[in-house]
mmCIF file of C-alpha atoms in Angstrom:
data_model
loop_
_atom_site.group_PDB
_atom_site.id
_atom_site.type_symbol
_atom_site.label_atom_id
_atom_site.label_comp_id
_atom_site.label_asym_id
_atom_site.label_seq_id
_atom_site.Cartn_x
_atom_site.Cartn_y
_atom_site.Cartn_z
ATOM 1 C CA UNK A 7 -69.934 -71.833 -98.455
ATOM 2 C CA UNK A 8 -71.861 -71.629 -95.444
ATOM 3 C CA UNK A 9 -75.474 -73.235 -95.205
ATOM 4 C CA UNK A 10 -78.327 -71.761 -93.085
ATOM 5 C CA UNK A 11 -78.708 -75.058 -91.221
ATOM 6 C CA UNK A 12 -74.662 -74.888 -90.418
ATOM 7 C CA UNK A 13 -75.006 -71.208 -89.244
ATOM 8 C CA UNK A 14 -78.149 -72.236 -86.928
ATOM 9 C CA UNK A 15 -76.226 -74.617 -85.651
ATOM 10 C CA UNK A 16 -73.666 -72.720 -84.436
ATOM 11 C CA UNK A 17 -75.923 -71.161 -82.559
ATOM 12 C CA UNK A 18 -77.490 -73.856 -80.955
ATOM 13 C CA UNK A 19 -74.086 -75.201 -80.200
ATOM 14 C CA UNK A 20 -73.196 -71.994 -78.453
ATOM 15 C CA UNK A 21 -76.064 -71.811 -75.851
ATOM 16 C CA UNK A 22 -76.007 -75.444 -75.324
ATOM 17 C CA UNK A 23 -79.661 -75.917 -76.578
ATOM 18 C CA UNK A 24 -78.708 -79.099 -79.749
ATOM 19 C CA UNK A 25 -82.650 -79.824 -79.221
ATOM 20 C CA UNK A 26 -83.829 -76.973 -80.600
ATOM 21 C CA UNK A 27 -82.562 -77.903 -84.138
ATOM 22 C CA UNK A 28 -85.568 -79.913 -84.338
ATOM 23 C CA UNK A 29 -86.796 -76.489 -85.290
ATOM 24 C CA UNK A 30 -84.836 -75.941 -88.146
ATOM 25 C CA UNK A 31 -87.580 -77.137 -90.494
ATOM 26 C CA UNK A 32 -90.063 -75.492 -89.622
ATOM 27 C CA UNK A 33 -88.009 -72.037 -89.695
ATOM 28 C CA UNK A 34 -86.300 -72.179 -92.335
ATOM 29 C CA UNK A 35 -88.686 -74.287 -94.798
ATOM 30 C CA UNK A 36 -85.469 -76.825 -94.982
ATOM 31 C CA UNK A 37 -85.267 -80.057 -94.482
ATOM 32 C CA UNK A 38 -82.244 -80.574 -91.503
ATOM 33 C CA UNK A 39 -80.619 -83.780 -94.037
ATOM 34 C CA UNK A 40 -82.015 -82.229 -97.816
ATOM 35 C CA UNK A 41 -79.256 -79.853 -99.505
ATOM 36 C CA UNK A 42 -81.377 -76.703 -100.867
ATOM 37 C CA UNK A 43 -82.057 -77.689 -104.397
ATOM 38 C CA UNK A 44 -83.754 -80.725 -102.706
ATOM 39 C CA UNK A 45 -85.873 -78.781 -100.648
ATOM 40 C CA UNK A 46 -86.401 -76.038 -103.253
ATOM 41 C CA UNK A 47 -87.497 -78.757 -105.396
ATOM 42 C CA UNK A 48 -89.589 -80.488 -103.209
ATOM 43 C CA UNK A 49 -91.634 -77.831 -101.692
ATOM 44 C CA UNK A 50 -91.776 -75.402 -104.651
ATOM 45 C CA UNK A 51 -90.852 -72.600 -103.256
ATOM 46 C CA UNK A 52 -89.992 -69.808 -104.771
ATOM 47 C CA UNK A 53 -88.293 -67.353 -103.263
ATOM 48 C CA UNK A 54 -86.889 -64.722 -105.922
ATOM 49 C CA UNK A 55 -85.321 -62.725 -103.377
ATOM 50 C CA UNK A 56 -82.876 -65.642 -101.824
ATOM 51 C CA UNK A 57 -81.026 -66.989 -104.653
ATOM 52 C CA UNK A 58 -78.308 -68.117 -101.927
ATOM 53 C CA UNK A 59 -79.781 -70.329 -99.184
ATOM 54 C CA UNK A 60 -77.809 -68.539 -96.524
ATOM 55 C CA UNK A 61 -80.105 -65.251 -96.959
ATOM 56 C CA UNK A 62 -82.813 -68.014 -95.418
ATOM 57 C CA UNK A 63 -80.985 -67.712 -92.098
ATOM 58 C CA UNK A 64 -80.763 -63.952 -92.065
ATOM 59 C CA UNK A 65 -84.318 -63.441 -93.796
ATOM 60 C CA UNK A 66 -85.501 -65.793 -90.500
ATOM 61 C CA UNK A 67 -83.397 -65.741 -87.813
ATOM 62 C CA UNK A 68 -85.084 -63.132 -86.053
ATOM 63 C CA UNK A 69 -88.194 -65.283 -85.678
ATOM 64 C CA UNK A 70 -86.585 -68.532 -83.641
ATOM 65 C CA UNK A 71 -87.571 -68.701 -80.656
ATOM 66 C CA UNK A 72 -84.071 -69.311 -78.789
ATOM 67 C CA UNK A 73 -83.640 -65.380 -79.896
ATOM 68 C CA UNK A 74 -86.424 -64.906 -77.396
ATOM 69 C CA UNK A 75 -84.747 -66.963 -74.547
ATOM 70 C CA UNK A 76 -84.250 -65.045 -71.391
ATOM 71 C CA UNK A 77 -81.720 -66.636 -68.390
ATOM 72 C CA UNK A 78 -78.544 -68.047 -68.782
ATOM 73 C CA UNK A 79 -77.174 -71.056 -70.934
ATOM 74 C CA UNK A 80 -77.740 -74.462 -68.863
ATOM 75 C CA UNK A 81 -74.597 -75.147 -67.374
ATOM 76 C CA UNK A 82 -72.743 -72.055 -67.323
ATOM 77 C CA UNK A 83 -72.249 -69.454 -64.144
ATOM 78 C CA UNK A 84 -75.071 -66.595 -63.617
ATOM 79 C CA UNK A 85 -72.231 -63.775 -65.767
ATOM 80 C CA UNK A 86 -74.360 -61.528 -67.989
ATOM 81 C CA UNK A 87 -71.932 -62.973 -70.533
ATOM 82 C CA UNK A 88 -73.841 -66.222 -70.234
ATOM 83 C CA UNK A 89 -77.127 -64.994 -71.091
ATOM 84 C CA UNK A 90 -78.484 -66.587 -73.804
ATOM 85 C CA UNK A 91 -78.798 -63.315 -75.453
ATOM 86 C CA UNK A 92 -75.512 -62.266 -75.165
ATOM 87 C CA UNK A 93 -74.321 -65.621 -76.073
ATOM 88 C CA UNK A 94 -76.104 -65.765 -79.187
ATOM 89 C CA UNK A 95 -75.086 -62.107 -80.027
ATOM 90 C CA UNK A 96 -71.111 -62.848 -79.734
ATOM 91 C CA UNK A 97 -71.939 -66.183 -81.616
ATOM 92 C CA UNK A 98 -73.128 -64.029 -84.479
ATOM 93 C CA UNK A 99 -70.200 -61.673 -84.306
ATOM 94 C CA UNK A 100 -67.463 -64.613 -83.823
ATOM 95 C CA UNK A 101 -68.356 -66.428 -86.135
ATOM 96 C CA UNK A 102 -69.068 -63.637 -88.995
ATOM 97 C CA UNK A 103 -72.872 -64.553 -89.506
ATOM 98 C CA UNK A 104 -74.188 -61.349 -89.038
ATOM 99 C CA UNK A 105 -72.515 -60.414 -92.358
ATOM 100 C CA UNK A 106 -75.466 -62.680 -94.144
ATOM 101 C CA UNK A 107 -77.742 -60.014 -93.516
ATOM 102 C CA UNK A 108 -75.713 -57.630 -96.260
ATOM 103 C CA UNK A 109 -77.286 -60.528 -98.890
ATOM 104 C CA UNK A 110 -81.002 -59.432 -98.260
ATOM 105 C CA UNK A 111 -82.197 -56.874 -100.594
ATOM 106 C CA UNK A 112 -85.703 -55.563 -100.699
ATOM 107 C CA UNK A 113 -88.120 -58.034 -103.086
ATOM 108 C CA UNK A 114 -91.643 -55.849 -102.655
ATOM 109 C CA UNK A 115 -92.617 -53.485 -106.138
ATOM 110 C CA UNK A 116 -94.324 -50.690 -104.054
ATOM 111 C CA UNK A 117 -94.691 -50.766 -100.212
ATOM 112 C CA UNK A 118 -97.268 -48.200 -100.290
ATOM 113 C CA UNK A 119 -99.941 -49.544 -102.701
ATOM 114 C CA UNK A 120 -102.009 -50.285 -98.932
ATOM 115 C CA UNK A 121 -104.393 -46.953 -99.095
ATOM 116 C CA UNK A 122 -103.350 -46.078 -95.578
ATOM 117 C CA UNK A 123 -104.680 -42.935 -94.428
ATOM 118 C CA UNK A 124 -103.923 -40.819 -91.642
ATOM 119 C CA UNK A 125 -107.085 -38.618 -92.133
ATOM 120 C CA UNK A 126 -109.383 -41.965 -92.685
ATOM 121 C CA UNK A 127 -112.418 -41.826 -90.601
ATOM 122 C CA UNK A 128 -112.602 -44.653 -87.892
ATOM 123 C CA UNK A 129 -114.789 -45.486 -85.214
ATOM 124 C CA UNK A 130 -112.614 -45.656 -81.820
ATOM 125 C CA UNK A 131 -115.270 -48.723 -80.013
ATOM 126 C CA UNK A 132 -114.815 -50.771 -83.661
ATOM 127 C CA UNK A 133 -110.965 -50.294 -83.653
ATOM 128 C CA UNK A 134 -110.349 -51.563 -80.584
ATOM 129 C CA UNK A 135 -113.067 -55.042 -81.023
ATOM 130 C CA UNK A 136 -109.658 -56.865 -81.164
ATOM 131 C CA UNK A 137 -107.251 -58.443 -79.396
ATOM 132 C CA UNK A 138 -104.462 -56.864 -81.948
ATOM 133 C CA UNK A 139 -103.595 -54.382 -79.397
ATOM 134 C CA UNK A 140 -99.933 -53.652 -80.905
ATOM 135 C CA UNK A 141 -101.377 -52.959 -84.399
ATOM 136 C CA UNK A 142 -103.934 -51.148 -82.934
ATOM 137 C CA UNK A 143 -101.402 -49.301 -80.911
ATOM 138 C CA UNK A 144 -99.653 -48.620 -84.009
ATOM 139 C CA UNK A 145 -102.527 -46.555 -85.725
ATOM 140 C CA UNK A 146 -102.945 -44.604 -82.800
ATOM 141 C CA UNK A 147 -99.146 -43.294 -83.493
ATOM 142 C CA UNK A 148 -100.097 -43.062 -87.088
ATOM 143 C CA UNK A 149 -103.380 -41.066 -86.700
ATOM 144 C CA UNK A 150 -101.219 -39.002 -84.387
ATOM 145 C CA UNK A 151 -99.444 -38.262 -87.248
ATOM 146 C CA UNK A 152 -96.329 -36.006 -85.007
ATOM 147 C CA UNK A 153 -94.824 -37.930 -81.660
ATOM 148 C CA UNK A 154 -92.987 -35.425 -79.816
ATOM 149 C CA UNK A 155 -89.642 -37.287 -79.112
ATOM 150 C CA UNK A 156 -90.255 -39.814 -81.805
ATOM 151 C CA UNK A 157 -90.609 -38.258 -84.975
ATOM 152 C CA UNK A 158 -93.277 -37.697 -87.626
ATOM 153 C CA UNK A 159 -95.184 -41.315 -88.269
ATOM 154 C CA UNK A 160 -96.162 -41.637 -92.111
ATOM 155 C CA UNK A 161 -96.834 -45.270 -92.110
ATOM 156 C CA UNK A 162 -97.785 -48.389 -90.345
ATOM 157 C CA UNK A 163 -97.815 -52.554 -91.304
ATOM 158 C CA UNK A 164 -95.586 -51.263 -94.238
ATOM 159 C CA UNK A 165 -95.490 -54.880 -96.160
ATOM 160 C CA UNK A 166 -92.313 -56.346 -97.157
ATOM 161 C CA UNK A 167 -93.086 -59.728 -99.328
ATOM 162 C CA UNK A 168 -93.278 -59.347 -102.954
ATOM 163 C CA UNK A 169 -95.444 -62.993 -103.095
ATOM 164 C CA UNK A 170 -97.473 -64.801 -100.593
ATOM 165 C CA UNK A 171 -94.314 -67.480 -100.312
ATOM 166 C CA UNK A 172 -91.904 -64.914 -99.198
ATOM 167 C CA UNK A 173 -91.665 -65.091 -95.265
ATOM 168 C CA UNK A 174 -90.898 -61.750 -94.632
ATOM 169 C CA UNK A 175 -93.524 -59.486 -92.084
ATOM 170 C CA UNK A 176 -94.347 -55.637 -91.839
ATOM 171 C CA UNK A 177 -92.866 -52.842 -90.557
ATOM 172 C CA UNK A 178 -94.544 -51.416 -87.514
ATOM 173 C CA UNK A 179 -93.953 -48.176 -88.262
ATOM 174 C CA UNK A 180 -92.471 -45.885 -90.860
ATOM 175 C CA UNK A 181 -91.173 -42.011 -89.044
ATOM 176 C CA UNK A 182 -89.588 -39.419 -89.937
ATOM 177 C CA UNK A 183 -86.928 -38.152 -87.654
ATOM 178 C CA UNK A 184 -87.063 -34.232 -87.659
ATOM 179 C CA UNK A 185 -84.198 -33.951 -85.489
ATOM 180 C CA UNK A 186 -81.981 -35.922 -86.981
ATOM 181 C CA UNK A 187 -82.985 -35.759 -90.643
ATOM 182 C CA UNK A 188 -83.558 -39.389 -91.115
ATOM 183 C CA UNK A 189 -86.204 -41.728 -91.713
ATOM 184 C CA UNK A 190 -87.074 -44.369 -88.952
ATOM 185 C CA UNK A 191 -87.814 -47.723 -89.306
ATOM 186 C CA UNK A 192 -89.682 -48.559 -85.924
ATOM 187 C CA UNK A 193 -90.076 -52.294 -83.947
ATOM 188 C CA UNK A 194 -93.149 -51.579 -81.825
ATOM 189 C CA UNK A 195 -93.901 -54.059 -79.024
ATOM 190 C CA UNK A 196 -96.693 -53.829 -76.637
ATOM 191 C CA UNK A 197 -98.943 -55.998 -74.708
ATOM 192 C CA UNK A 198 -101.828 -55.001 -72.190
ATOM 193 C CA UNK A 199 -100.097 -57.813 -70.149
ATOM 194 C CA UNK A 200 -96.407 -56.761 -70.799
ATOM 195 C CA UNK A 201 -94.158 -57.441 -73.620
ATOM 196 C CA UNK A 202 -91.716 -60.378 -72.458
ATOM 197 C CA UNK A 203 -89.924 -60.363 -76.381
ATOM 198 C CA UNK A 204 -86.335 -59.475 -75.748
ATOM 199 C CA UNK A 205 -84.170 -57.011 -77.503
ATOM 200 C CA UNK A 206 -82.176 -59.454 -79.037
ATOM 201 C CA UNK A 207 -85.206 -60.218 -81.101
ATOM 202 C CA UNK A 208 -86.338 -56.068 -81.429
ATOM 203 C CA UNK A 209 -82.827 -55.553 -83.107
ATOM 204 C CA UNK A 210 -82.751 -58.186 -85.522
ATOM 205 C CA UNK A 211 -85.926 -57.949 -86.660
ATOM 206 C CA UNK A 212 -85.997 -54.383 -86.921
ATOM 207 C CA UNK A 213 -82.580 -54.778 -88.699
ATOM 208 C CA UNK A 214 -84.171 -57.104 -91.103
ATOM 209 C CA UNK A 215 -86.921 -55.324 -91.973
ATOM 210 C CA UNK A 216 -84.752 -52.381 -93.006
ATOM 211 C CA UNK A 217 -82.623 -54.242 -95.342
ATOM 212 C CA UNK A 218 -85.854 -55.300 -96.833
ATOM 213 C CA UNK A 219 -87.058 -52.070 -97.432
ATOM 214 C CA UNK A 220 -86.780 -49.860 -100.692
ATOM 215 C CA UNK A 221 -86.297 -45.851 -99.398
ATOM 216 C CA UNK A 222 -86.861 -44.810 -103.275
ATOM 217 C CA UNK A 223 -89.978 -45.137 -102.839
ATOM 218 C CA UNK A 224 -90.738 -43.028 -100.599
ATOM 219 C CA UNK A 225 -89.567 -40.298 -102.590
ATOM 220 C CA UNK A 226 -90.991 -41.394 -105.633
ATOM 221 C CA UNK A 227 -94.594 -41.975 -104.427
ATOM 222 C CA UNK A 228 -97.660 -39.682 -105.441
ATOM 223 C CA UNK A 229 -100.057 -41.662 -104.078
ATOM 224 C CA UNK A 230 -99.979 -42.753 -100.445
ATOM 225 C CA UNK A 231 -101.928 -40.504 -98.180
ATOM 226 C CA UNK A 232 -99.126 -40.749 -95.092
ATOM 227 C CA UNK A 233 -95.938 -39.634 -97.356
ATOM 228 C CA UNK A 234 -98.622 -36.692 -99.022
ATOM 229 C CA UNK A 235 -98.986 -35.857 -95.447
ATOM 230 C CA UNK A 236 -95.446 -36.019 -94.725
ATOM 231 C CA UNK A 237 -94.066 -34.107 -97.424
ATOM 232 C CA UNK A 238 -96.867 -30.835 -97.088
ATOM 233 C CA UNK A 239 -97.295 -30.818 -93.159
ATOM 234 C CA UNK A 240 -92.981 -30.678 -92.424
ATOM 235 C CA UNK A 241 -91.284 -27.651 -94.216
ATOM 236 C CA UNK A 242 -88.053 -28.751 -93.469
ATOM 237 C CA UNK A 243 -88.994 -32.561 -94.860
ATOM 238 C CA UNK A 244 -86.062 -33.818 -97.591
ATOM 239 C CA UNK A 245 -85.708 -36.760 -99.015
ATOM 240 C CA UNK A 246 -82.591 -38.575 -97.561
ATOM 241 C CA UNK A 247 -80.682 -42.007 -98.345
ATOM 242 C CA UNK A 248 -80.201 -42.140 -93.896
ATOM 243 C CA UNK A 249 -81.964 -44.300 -91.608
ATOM 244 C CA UNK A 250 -82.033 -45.144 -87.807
ATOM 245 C CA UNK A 251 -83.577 -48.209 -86.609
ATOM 246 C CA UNK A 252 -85.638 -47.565 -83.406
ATOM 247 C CA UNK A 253 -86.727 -50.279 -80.423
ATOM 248 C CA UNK A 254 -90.314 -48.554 -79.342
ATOM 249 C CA UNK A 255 -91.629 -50.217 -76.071
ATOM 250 C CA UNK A 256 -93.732 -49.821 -73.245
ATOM 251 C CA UNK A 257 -92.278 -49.722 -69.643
ATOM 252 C CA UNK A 258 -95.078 -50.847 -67.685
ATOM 253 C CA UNK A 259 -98.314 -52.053 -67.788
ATOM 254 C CA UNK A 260 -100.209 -50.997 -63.941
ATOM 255 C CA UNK A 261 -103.456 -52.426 -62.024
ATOM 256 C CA UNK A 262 -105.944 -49.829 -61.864
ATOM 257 C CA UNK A 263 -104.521 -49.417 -58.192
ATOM 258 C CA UNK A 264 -101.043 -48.722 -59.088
ATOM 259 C CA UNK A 265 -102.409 -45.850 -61.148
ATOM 260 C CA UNK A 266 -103.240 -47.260 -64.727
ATOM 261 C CA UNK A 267 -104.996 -44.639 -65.608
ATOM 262 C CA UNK A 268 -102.094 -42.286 -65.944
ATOM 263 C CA UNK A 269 -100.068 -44.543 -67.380
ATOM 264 C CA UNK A 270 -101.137 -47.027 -69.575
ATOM 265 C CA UNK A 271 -101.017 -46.766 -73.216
ATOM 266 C CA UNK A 272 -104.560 -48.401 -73.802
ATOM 267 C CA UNK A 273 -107.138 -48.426 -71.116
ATOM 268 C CA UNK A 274 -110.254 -50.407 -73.786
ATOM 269 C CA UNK A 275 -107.997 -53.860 -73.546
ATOM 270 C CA UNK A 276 -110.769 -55.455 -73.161
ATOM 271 C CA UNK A 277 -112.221 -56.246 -77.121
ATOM 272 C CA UNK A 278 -115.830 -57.062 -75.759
ATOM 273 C CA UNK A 279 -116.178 -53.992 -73.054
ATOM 274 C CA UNK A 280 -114.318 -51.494 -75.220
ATOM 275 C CA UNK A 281 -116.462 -48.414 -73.711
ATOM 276 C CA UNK A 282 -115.090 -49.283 -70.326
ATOM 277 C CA UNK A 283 -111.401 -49.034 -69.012
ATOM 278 C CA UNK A 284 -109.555 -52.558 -67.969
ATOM 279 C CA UNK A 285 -106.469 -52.935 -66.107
ATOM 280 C CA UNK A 286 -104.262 -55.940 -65.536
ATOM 281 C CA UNK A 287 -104.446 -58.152 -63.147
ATOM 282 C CA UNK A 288 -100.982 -57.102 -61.773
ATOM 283 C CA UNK A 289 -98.555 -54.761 -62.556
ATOM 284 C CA UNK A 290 -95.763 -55.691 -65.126
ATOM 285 C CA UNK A 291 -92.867 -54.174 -66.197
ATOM 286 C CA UNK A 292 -91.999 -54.822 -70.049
ATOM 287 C CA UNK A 293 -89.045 -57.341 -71.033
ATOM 288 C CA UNK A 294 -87.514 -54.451 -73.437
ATOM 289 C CA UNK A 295 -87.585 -51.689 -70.433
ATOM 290 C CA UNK A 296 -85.727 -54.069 -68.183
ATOM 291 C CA UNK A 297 -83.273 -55.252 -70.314
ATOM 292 C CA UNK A 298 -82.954 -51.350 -71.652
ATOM 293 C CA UNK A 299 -81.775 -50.609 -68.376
ATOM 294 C CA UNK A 300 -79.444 -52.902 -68.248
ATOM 295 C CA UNK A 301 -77.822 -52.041 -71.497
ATOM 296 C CA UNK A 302 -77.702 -48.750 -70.613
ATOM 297 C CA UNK A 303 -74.631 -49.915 -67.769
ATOM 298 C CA UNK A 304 -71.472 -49.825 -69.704
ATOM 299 C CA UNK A 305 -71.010 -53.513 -67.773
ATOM 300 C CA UNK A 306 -74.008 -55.326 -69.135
ATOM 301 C CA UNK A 307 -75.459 -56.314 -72.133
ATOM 302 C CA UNK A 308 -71.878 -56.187 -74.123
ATOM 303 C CA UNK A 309 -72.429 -58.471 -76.343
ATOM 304 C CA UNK A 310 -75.732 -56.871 -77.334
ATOM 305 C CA UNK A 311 -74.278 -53.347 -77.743
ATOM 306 C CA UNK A 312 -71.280 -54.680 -79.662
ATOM 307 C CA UNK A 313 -74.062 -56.376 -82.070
ATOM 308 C CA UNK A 314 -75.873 -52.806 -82.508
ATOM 309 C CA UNK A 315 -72.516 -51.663 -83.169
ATOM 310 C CA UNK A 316 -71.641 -53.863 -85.831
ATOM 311 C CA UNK A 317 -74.856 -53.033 -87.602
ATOM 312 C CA UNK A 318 -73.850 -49.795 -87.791
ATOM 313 C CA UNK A 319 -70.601 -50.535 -88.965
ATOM 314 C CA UNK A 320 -71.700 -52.526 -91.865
ATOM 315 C CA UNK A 321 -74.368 -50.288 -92.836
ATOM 316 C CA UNK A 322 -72.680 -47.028 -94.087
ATOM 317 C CA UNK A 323 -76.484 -45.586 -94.522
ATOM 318 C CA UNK A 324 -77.684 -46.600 -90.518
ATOM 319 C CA UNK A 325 -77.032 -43.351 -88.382
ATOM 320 C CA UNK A 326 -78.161 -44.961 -85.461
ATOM 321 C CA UNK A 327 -79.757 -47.580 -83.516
ATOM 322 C CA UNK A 328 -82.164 -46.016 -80.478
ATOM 323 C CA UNK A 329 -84.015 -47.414 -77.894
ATOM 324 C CA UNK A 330 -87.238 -45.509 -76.581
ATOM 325 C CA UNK A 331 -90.297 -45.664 -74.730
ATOM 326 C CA UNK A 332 -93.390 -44.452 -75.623
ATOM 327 C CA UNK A 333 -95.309 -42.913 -72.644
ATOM 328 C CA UNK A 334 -99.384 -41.463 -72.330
ATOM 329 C CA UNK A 335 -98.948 -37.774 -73.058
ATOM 330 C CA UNK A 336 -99.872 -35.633 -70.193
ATOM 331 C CA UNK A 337 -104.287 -35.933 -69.810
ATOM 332 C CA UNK A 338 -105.028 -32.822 -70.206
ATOM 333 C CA UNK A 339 -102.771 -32.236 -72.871
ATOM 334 C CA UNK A 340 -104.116 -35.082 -74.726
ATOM 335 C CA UNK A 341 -105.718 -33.844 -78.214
ATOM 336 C CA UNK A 342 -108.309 -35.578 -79.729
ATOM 337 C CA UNK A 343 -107.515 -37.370 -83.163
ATOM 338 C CA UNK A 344 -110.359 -35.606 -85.677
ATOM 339 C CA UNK A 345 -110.839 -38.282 -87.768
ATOM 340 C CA UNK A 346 -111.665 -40.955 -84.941
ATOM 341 C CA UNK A 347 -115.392 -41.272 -84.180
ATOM 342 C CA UNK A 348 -115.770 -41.942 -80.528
ATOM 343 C CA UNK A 349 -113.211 -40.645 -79.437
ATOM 344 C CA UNK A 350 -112.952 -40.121 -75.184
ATOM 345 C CA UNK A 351 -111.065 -37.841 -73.321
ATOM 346 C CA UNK A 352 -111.544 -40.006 -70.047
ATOM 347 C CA UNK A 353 -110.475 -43.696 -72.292
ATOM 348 C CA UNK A 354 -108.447 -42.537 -75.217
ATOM 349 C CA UNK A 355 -105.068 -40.877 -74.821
ATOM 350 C CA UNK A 356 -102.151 -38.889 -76.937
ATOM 351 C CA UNK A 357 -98.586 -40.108 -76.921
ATOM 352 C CA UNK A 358 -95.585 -39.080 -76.584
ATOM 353 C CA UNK A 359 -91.699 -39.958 -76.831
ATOM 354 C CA UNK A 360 -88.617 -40.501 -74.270
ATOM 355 C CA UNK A 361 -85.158 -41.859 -76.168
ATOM 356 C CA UNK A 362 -83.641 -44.011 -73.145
ATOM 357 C CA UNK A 363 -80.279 -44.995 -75.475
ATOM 358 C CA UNK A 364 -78.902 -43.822 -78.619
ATOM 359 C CA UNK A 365 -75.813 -46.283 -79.848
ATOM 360 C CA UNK A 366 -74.778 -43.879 -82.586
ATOM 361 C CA UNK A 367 -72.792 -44.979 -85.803
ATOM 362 C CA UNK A 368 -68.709 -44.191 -85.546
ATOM 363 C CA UNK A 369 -68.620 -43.792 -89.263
#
């Protein structure tokens, strides 16, 4: 049977990059020369979820930084087949690794025990005294509550790990699709300075995160204040067994010059001078945008779309897989959240929604 150190080597293999299996260690909590009862012995760890170690390489594959690469494999001719992205998505598909992530089942009790509240009142100059700008980004949408071309957002940091040993993160976001009658299990990336994490990385981890989430309970919940909200504030709401995994981005981040102000997603970046707008230093356009482009051309990104595809294929419950950017909604149509103390018209903005790419299921 296959080990997660063979699979990651594959990998490596494939984008001519043998060094980085140094890294395997560290990754996967696996000693590169131990056999996993060694390692499991050694370091304790107890992992109730992964009883086989390949689910190691599926629960954490996501996280290695060669997913992140951007450029072409050392060696090989400037193709878009010789990205290292693309590479490493046919070397999943060839060599029939992606099927490890069917293994992963959700670990976590109750993923709402958090006391989120969309209604809970927050000071605006506190909430942004961070440099957390993506999670801070993220309970913005949830405050928001509705995202017109996005869906309704009931959630946000939904936890995954049943222990403090299990590796797994949080969701970003947890939406519900109104017009597709689906819930959506939302990657959000976003940096002041521009998100350089590739969609490689968006896909898998979002991917991962859904198999490690329990949709149940959702429906059997009574007490989380986001799902009360959900299921009183959408008529048409109905519990459903569908899903759609959605790539939420940024496309630019602008100098105050370029026209920031009616564009930028945050204008208090700055944690110290949050009553003040701050701009970049120079305008940059995020990793996921670019690359979205690309994959929108029928020519590019193949590998990548045939990867989305074959999610969808193995997961009869996935409707779809879409890629969208989250813009400033227009100013003066911007509404201010109630429960947000602090809250400025001329700093503080409302969101909306454009889908760039929907890969849809063929099942």
């Amino acid at each position: 049977m296959l080990k997660s150190k063979e699979a990651y080597e594959f990998i490596c293999k494939g984008i001519n990059r043998k060094d980085k299996f140094d890294e395997f260690e560290t990754l996967f909590g696996q000693y590169k020369n131990d056999t996993t009862e060694d390692t499991v012995n050694i370091k304790k760890v107890k992992q109730r979820d992964n009883d086989g170690d390949i689910k190691r390489f599926a629960a954490n594959f996501y996280k290695s930084s060669i997913v992140n690469y951007k450029g072409y494999v050392q060696g090989a001719s400037q193709a878009d087949k010789n990205r290292y992205s693309e590479v490493i998505a046919s070397t999943l598909l060839s060599k029939n690794l992606l099927k490890t992530w069917t293994d992963l089942k959700p670990v976590r009790s109750n993923h709402f025990d958090t006391n989120h509240s969309p209604s809970e009142i927050v000071d605006m100059k506190k909430l942004q005294g961070t440099n957390r700008k993506e999670e801070i980004l993220a309970k913005l949408l949830f405050y928001q509550r509705e995202v017109d071309g996005l869906g309704y957002i009931f959630d946000y940091q939904t936890p995954l790990k049943a222990t403090q040993n299990d590796s797994y993160g949080k969701i970003d976001l947890l939406g519900y699709n109104t017009d597709d009658d689906c819930y959506s299990v939302i990657e959000l990336k976003y940096r002041p300075s521009g998100s350089e994490e590739t969609l490689l990385r968006c896909v898998l981890e979002a991917y991962t995160y859904y198999k490690l989430l329990d949709l149940k309970q959702i429906k059997s919940d009574v007490d989380h204040a986001g799902i009360k909200a959900l299921k009183k504030e959408l008529p048409k709401y109905k519990h459903t067994d569908k899903s759609e995994l959605v790539i939420l981005f940024d496309e630019k981040s602008c100098t105050d010059d370029d026209g920031g102000v009616e564009t930028n997603l945050l204008l208090r970046i700055d944690p110290v001078v949050v009553d003040k707008p701050n701009y970049p230093s120079k305008t940059v356009v995020s990793q996921q945008y670019k690359e979205c482009q690309e994959l929108i051309n029928p020519s590019k990104r193949k590998n990548l779309r045939a990867l989305c595809e074959a999610i969808l294929k193995q997961e009869s419950k996935l409707k779809q897989i879409r890629f969208v950017v989250l813009r400033i909604e227009d100013i003066d149509k911007a509404v201010p959240l109630k429960n947000v103390q602090n809250w400025s018209s001329e700093l503080d903005r409302s969101y909306r929604a454009e889908t760039l790419l929907t890969i849809p299921s063929k099942g």
